Short mmCIF file of C-alpha atoms in Angstrom, two decimals:
data_model
loop_
_atom_site.label_atom_id
_atom_site.label_comp_id
_atom_site.label_asym_id
_atom_site.label_seq_id
_atom_site.Cartn_x
_atom_site.Cartn_y
_atom_site.Cartn_z
CA MET C 1 0.00 0.00 0.00
CA GLN C 2 2.76 2.45 0.92
CA GLN C 3 4.04 4.62 -1.90
CA ASN C 4 6.58 7.47 -1.57
CA ASN C 5 6.16 7.46 2.23
CA SER C 6 8.58 7.63 5.12
CA VAL C 7 5.60 7.42 7.50
CA THR C 8 4.49 3.89 8.43
CA GLU C 9 2.08 4.85 11.21
CA PHE C 10 0.00 7.75 12.43
CA ILE C 11 -0.88 8.99 15.91
CA LEU C 12 -4.52 9.93 16.45
CA LEU C 13 -4.99 12.80 18.91
CA GLY C 14 -8.59 11.75 19.58
CA LEU C 15 -11.32 13.95 20.98
CA THR C 16 -9.36 15.07 24.05
CA GLN C 17 -5.96 14.70 25.69
CA ASP C 18 -7.28 15.12 29.25
CA PRO C 19 -7.20 11.75 31.16
CA LEU C 20 -10.44 12.43 33.06
CA ARG C 21 -12.29 13.49 29.92
CA GLN C 22 -10.96 10.41 28.12
CA LYS C 23 -12.65 8.21 30.73
CA ILE C 24 -15.90 10.11 30.23
CA VAL C 25 -15.54 9.74 26.45
CA PHE C 26 -14.95 5.98 26.92
CA ILE C 27 -18.15 5.50 28.97
CA ILE C 28 -20.35 7.71 26.77
CA PHE C 29 -19.25 6.30 23.42
CA LEU C 30 -19.24 2.70 24.64
CA ILE C 31 -22.91 3.19 25.57
CA PHE C 32 -23.56 4.90 22.22
CA TYR C 33 -21.88 2.13 20.23
CA VAL C 34 -23.58 -0.72 22.10
CA GLY C 35 -26.91 1.10 21.66
CA THR C 36 -26.23 1.53 17.92
CA VAL C 37 -25.36 -2.13 17.33
CA VAL C 38 -28.19 -3.50 19.52
CA GLY C 39 -30.79 -1.10 18.06
CA ASN C 40 -29.87 -1.78 14.45
CA MET C 41 -29.53 -5.53 14.98
CA LEU C 42 -32.98 -5.53 16.58
CA ILE C 43 -34.41 -3.86 13.45
CA ILE C 44 -32.55 -6.32 11.19
CA VAL C 45 -33.81 -9.38 13.10
CA THR C 46 -37.36 -7.99 13.36
CA ILE C 47 -37.66 -7.25 9.63
CA LYS C 48 -36.09 -10.58 8.68
CA SER C 49 -38.39 -12.53 11.03
CA SER C 50 -41.67 -10.65 10.55
CA HIS C 51 -44.13 -11.46 7.76
CA THR C 52 -45.90 -8.10 8.23
CA LEU C 53 -42.80 -6.03 7.34
CA GLY C 54 -42.40 -7.21 3.76
CA SER C 55 -42.97 -3.90 1.99
CA PRO C 56 -40.15 -2.13 0.07
CA MET C 57 -39.86 0.52 2.82
CA TYR C 58 -38.81 -2.13 5.35
CA PHE C 59 -36.65 -3.87 2.75
CA PHE C 60 -34.66 -0.64 2.46
CA LEU C 61 -34.77 -0.04 6.23
CA PHE C 62 -33.15 -3.47 6.65
CA TYR C 63 -30.17 -2.35 4.55
CA LEU C 64 -30.07 1.07 6.21
CA SER C 65 -29.63 -0.69 9.56
CA ILE C 66 -26.81 -2.82 8.12
CA ALA C 67 -25.12 0.30 6.73
CA ASP C 68 -25.59 2.12 10.07
CA SER C 69 -24.05 -0.73 12.08
CA CYS C 70 -21.04 -1.02 9.76
CA PHE C 71 -20.63 2.76 9.42
CA SER C 72 -20.47 3.19 13.20
CA THR C 73 -18.17 0.16 13.52
CA SER C 74 -15.69 1.76 11.11
CA THR C 75 -14.90 4.49 13.69
CA ALA C 76 -16.45 3.88 17.12
CA PRO C 77 -14.47 0.82 18.36
CA ARG C 78 -11.16 2.53 17.58
CA LEU C 79 -12.29 5.73 19.34
CA ILE C 80 -13.37 3.72 22.41
CA VAL C 81 -10.17 1.65 22.61
CA ASP C 82 -7.93 4.69 22.02
CA THR C 83 -9.35 6.46 25.08
CA LEU C 84 -7.68 3.73 27.17
CA SER C 85 -4.35 3.93 25.30
CA ALA C 86 -1.48 6.21 26.22
CA LYS C 87 -0.40 6.47 22.57
CA LYS C 88 -3.13 6.19 19.94
CA ILE C 89 -1.15 4.62 17.09
CA ILE C 90 -2.73 3.46 13.83
CA SER C 91 -0.66 1.89 11.07
CA TYR C 92 -0.67 3.27 7.52
CA ASN C 93 -2.54 0.22 6.19
CA GLU C 94 -5.13 0.37 8.98
CA CYS C 95 -5.61 4.06 8.31
CA MET C 96 -6.25 3.49 4.61
CA THR C 97 -8.64 0.64 5.44
CA GLN C 98 -10.57 2.94 7.75
CA VAL C 99 -10.83 5.61 5.01
CA PHE C 100 -12.26 2.99 2.65
CA ALA C 101 -14.75 1.57 5.19
CA LEU C 102 -15.88 5.02 6.36
CA HIS C 103 -16.73 6.15 2.83
CA PHE C 104 -18.09 2.80 1.65
CA PHE C 105 -20.72 2.45 4.39
CA GLY C 106 -21.34 6.20 4.60
CA CYS C 107 -22.09 6.32 0.87
CA MET C 108 -24.27 3.20 1.20
CA GLU C 109 -26.35 5.03 3.81
CA VAL C 110 -26.73 8.00 1.44
CA PHE C 111 -27.97 5.79 -1.39
CA VAL C 112 -30.36 3.83 0.83
CA LEU C 113 -31.88 7.07 2.13
CA ILE C 114 -32.46 8.12 -1.51
CA LEU C 115 -34.11 4.76 -2.27
CA MET C 116 -36.36 5.18 0.77
CA ALA C 117 -37.41 8.60 -0.52
CA VAL C 118 -38.12 7.13 -3.96
CA ASP C 119 -40.21 4.41 -2.32
CA ARG C 120 -42.27 6.97 -0.39
CA TYR C 121 -42.70 9.09 -3.54
CA VAL C 122 -44.04 6.16 -5.57
CA ALA C 123 -46.24 4.93 -2.68
CA ILE C 124 -47.87 8.33 -2.17
CA CYS C 125 -47.84 9.88 -5.66
CA LYS C 126 -48.28 6.72 -7.79
CA PRO C 127 -50.24 4.35 -5.49
CA LEU C 128 -51.86 2.30 -8.29
CA ARG C 129 -48.51 1.58 -9.96
CA TYR C 130 -46.62 1.10 -6.68
CA PRO C 131 -46.63 -2.76 -6.68
CA THR C 132 -45.29 -2.81 -10.24
CA ILE C 133 -42.69 -0.06 -9.91
CA MET C 134 -41.38 -1.16 -6.50
CA SER C 135 -41.47 -4.91 -7.03
CA ARG C 136 -39.06 -7.08 -5.03
CA GLN C 137 -36.91 -7.72 -8.10
CA ILE C 138 -36.53 -3.98 -8.78
CA CYS C 139 -35.76 -3.30 -5.09
CA ILE C 140 -32.99 -5.93 -5.16
CA ILE C 141 -31.52 -4.39 -8.33
CA LEU C 142 -31.59 -0.92 -6.72
CA ILE C 143 -29.81 -2.19 -3.60
CA VAL C 144 -27.15 -3.95 -5.71
CA LEU C 145 -26.61 -0.70 -7.64
CA ALA C 146 -26.28 1.12 -4.28
CA TRP C 147 -23.55 -1.32 -3.17
CA ILE C 148 -21.75 -0.89 -6.51
CA GLY C 149 -22.03 2.91 -6.34
CA SER C 150 -20.69 2.90 -2.78
CA PHE C 151 -17.74 0.74 -3.83
CA ILE C 152 -16.89 3.07 -6.75
CA HIS C 153 -17.07 6.12 -4.45
CA SER C 154 -14.89 4.58 -1.75
CA MET C 155 -12.37 3.37 -4.34
CA ALA C 156 -12.10 6.93 -5.64
CA GLN C 157 -11.46 8.14 -2.08
CA ILE C 158 -8.86 5.49 -1.30
CA ILE C 159 -7.02 6.22 -4.57
CA LEU C 160 -6.80 9.89 -3.54
CA ALA C 161 -5.53 8.84 -0.09
CA LEU C 162 -2.93 6.40 -1.47
CA ARG C 163 -1.51 9.11 -3.74
CA LEU C 164 -0.72 11.38 -0.77
CA PRO C 165 2.98 11.32 0.19
CA PHE C 166 3.75 11.57 3.94
CA CYS C 167 7.31 12.63 4.69
CA GLY C 168 7.40 13.47 8.39
CA PRO C 169 4.51 14.78 10.51
CA ASN C 170 2.21 11.93 11.55
CA LEU C 171 -0.07 13.51 14.19
CA ILE C 172 -3.70 13.37 13.03
CA ASP C 173 -5.83 15.88 14.93
CA HIS C 174 -8.86 13.62 14.77
CA TYR C 175 -10.25 10.39 16.24
CA CYS C 176 -10.24 8.55 12.88
CA CYS C 177 -8.53 8.56 9.50
CA ASP C 178 -10.27 10.55 6.79
CA LEU C 179 -9.07 12.51 3.80
CA GLN C 180 -9.57 15.97 5.31
CA PRO C 181 -7.16 15.50 8.27
CA LEU C 182 -4.74 13.48 6.09
CA LEU C 183 -4.48 16.34 3.58
CA LYS C 184 -2.94 18.50 6.34
CA LEU C 185 -0.07 15.99 6.76
CA ALA C 186 0.74 15.41 3.09
CA CYS C 187 4.04 16.88 1.88
CA MET C 188 2.63 18.18 -1.40
CA ASP C 189 0.27 20.82 -2.72
CA THR C 190 -3.16 19.37 -1.89
CA TYR C 191 -5.27 21.98 -3.70
CA THR C 192 -6.15 19.63 -6.59
CA THR C 193 -6.77 16.70 -4.25
CA ASN C 194 -9.13 18.82 -2.17
CA LEU C 195 -11.00 19.87 -5.32
CA LEU C 196 -11.40 16.19 -6.22
CA LEU C 197 -12.57 15.47 -2.67
CA VAL C 198 -15.19 18.22 -2.86
CA SER C 199 -16.29 17.13 -6.33
CA ASN C 200 -16.67 13.54 -5.09
CA SER C 201 -17.82 13.42 -1.47
CA GLY C 202 -19.05 17.00 -1.43
CA ALA C 203 -21.04 16.61 -4.64
CA ILE C 204 -22.61 13.34 -3.47
CA CYS C 205 -23.65 14.87 -0.13
CA THR C 206 -25.03 18.10 -1.60
CA SER C 207 -26.78 16.62 -4.64
CA SER C 208 -28.27 13.77 -2.59
CA PHE C 209 -29.52 16.22 0.03
CA MET C 210 -31.14 18.41 -2.64
CA ILE C 211 -32.75 15.39 -4.33
CA LEU C 212 -34.15 14.19 -1.01
CA ILE C 213 -35.49 17.58 0.06
CA ILE C 214 -37.12 18.17 -3.35
CA SER C 215 -38.66 14.68 -3.33
CA TYR C 216 -40.16 15.21 0.12
CA ILE C 217 -41.49 18.65 -0.88
CA VAL C 218 -43.21 17.00 -3.87
CA ILE C 219 -44.57 14.25 -1.59
CA LEU C 220 -45.91 16.72 0.98
CA HIS C 221 -47.46 18.83 -1.80
CA SER C 222 -49.23 15.79 -3.25
CA LEU C 223 -50.78 14.95 0.14
CA ARG C 224 -53.42 17.61 -0.48
CA ASN C 225 -55.32 15.11 -2.64
CA HIS C 226 -55.38 12.41 0.04
CA SER C 227 -57.87 11.76 2.81
CA ALA C 228 -57.22 13.11 6.31
CA GLU C 229 -56.28 9.62 7.50
CA GLY C 230 -53.94 9.06 4.53
CA ARG C 231 -52.35 12.49 5.00
CA LYS C 232 -51.70 11.81 8.67
CA LYS C 233 -50.07 8.41 8.05
CA ALA C 234 -47.94 9.64 5.13
CA LEU C 235 -46.89 12.78 7.00
CA PHE C 236 -45.91 10.70 10.02
CA THR C 237 -43.71 8.42 7.89
CA CYS C 238 -42.14 11.25 5.88
CA THR C 239 -41.36 13.28 9.01
CA SER C 240 -39.20 10.41 10.31
CA HIS C 241 -37.32 10.26 7.01
CA ILE C 242 -36.82 14.04 6.87
CA ILE C 243 -35.39 14.09 10.42
CA VAL C 244 -32.84 11.39 9.47
CA VAL C 245 -31.89 13.22 6.25
CA ILE C 246 -31.24 16.53 8.03
CA LEU C 247 -29.29 14.92 10.89
CA PHE C 248 -27.05 12.97 8.50
CA PHE C 249 -26.54 15.38 5.60
CA GLY C 250 -26.12 18.58 7.60
CA PRO C 251 -22.78 17.53 9.16
CA CYS C 252 -21.64 15.78 5.94
CA ILE C 253 -22.11 18.90 3.85
CA PHE C 254 -20.32 20.98 6.51
CA ILE C 255 -17.28 18.66 6.42
CA TYR C 256 -16.95 17.81 2.72
CA THR C 257 -18.04 20.92 0.79
CA ARG C 258 -15.57 23.56 1.89
CA PRO C 259 -11.96 24.64 1.23
CA PRO C 260 -9.14 22.76 3.01
CA THR C 261 -9.57 24.51 6.35
CA THR C 262 -10.22 23.07 9.80
CA PHE C 263 -12.38 24.33 12.65
CA PRO C 264 -12.35 23.40 16.35
CA MET C 265 -15.86 21.94 15.98
CA ASP C 266 -14.89 19.55 13.13
CA LYS C 267 -14.35 16.55 15.39
CA MET C 268 -17.66 16.98 17.20
CA VAL C 269 -19.50 17.45 13.89
CA ALA C 270 -17.87 14.25 12.60
CA VAL C 271 -18.90 12.42 15.79
CA PHE C 272 -22.48 13.48 15.16
CA TYR C 273 -22.81 11.86 11.73
CA THR C 274 -20.44 8.87 12.22
CA ILE C 275 -21.69 7.80 15.67
CA GLY C 276 -24.72 9.93 16.57
CA THR C 277 -26.85 9.38 13.45
CA PRO C 278 -26.47 5.55 13.37
CA LEU C 279 -27.65 5.57 17.01
CA LEU C 280 -30.63 7.84 16.33
CA ASN C 281 -31.87 6.01 13.23
CA PRO C 282 -33.17 2.93 15.11
CA LEU C 283 -34.86 5.19 17.69
CA ILE C 284 -36.51 7.33 15.00
CA TYR C 285 -37.69 4.37 12.91
CA THR C 286 -38.95 2.30 15.86
CA LEU C 287 -40.37 4.84 18.31
CA ARG C 288 -42.20 6.65 15.51
CA ASN C 289 -43.33 3.52 13.65
CA ALA C 290 -46.26 1.50 15.01
CA GLU C 291 -45.74 -1.38 12.55
CA VAL C 292 -42.12 -1.94 13.61
CA LYS C 293 -43.04 -1.72 17.32
CA ASN C 294 -45.88 -4.22 16.88
CA ALA C 295 -43.61 -6.60 14.97
CA MET C 296 -41.00 -6.37 17.75
CA ARG C 297 -43.66 -7.11 20.39
CA LYS C 298 -44.87 -10.17 18.45
CA LEU C 299 -41.30 -11.39 17.98
CA TRP C 300 -40.60 -10.96 21.70
CA HIS C 301 -43.92 -12.66 22.58
CA VAL C 302 -43.14 -15.66 20.34
CA LYS C 303 -39.69 -15.96 21.88
CA ILE C 304 -41.12 -15.96 25.42
CA ILE C 305 -43.68 -18.64 24.49
CA SER C 306 -41.02 -20.86 22.90
CA GLU C 307 -38.80 -20.47 25.97
CA ASN C 308 -41.68 -21.42 28.30
CA LYS C 309 -42.45 -24.54 26.25
CA ARG C 310 -38.89 -25.73 26.80
#
């Protein structure tokens, strides 16, 4: 992997250097990470086990939960372990792997959110053609295309990262490896690389956000022709999706669509979309969704009955 480098490892500065605050960070983010994995795994198991959650919306929610779990896993475990380490060392190869994983699963989440918006648009605006347009075969093709698109995006990012030469400084003022903090350490003019970063990650974030917002505006506008009951149900579902979109894309756009400058708040903003959003998604989609909650209750009830029979 290493090309034109004298640096074989990096030192992550993490969120804080204060020992007491590091212990607090360890406790808080351990709880966050466990909550993220448990919450998303619960959604995955519920959707896979329930016969009532067979619609395309839950098909896409299944893959959103997978993307959330993996996206959080690409950064959170390292952050948690590093709070207990005196020297937070990450090898060059591990750093490049983290860049790839971060962008692969992050981009997958972006694409799945778009597919969920498309599903809601067709369900609300084209209800008679919904079963034909959003058939299981088409949903599978869309998800496969999302995986392929995510792979292409993350390969573009890792190629940019591998082309950066590192000649001396190896202190990364961050809790994970990403292109923005790595650009500061590269011993070359990174203006062109940053332009490519903005045109790749920045363009994906901004264009996806605009597509999603426009699609939900169209959906909300079309609700005028529905009954009061239909409006209420559709509005309830779309509100959940809009909350997730804003929480995820707001920080992403802030990080990836600007010149190569850093701000003190960058690390906290990154925490919000790499660890915070994957934690909030299960809460938003379960607490605000009666069908998912009912399916979870039935699954839990069946498990209790089977345990009692033993």
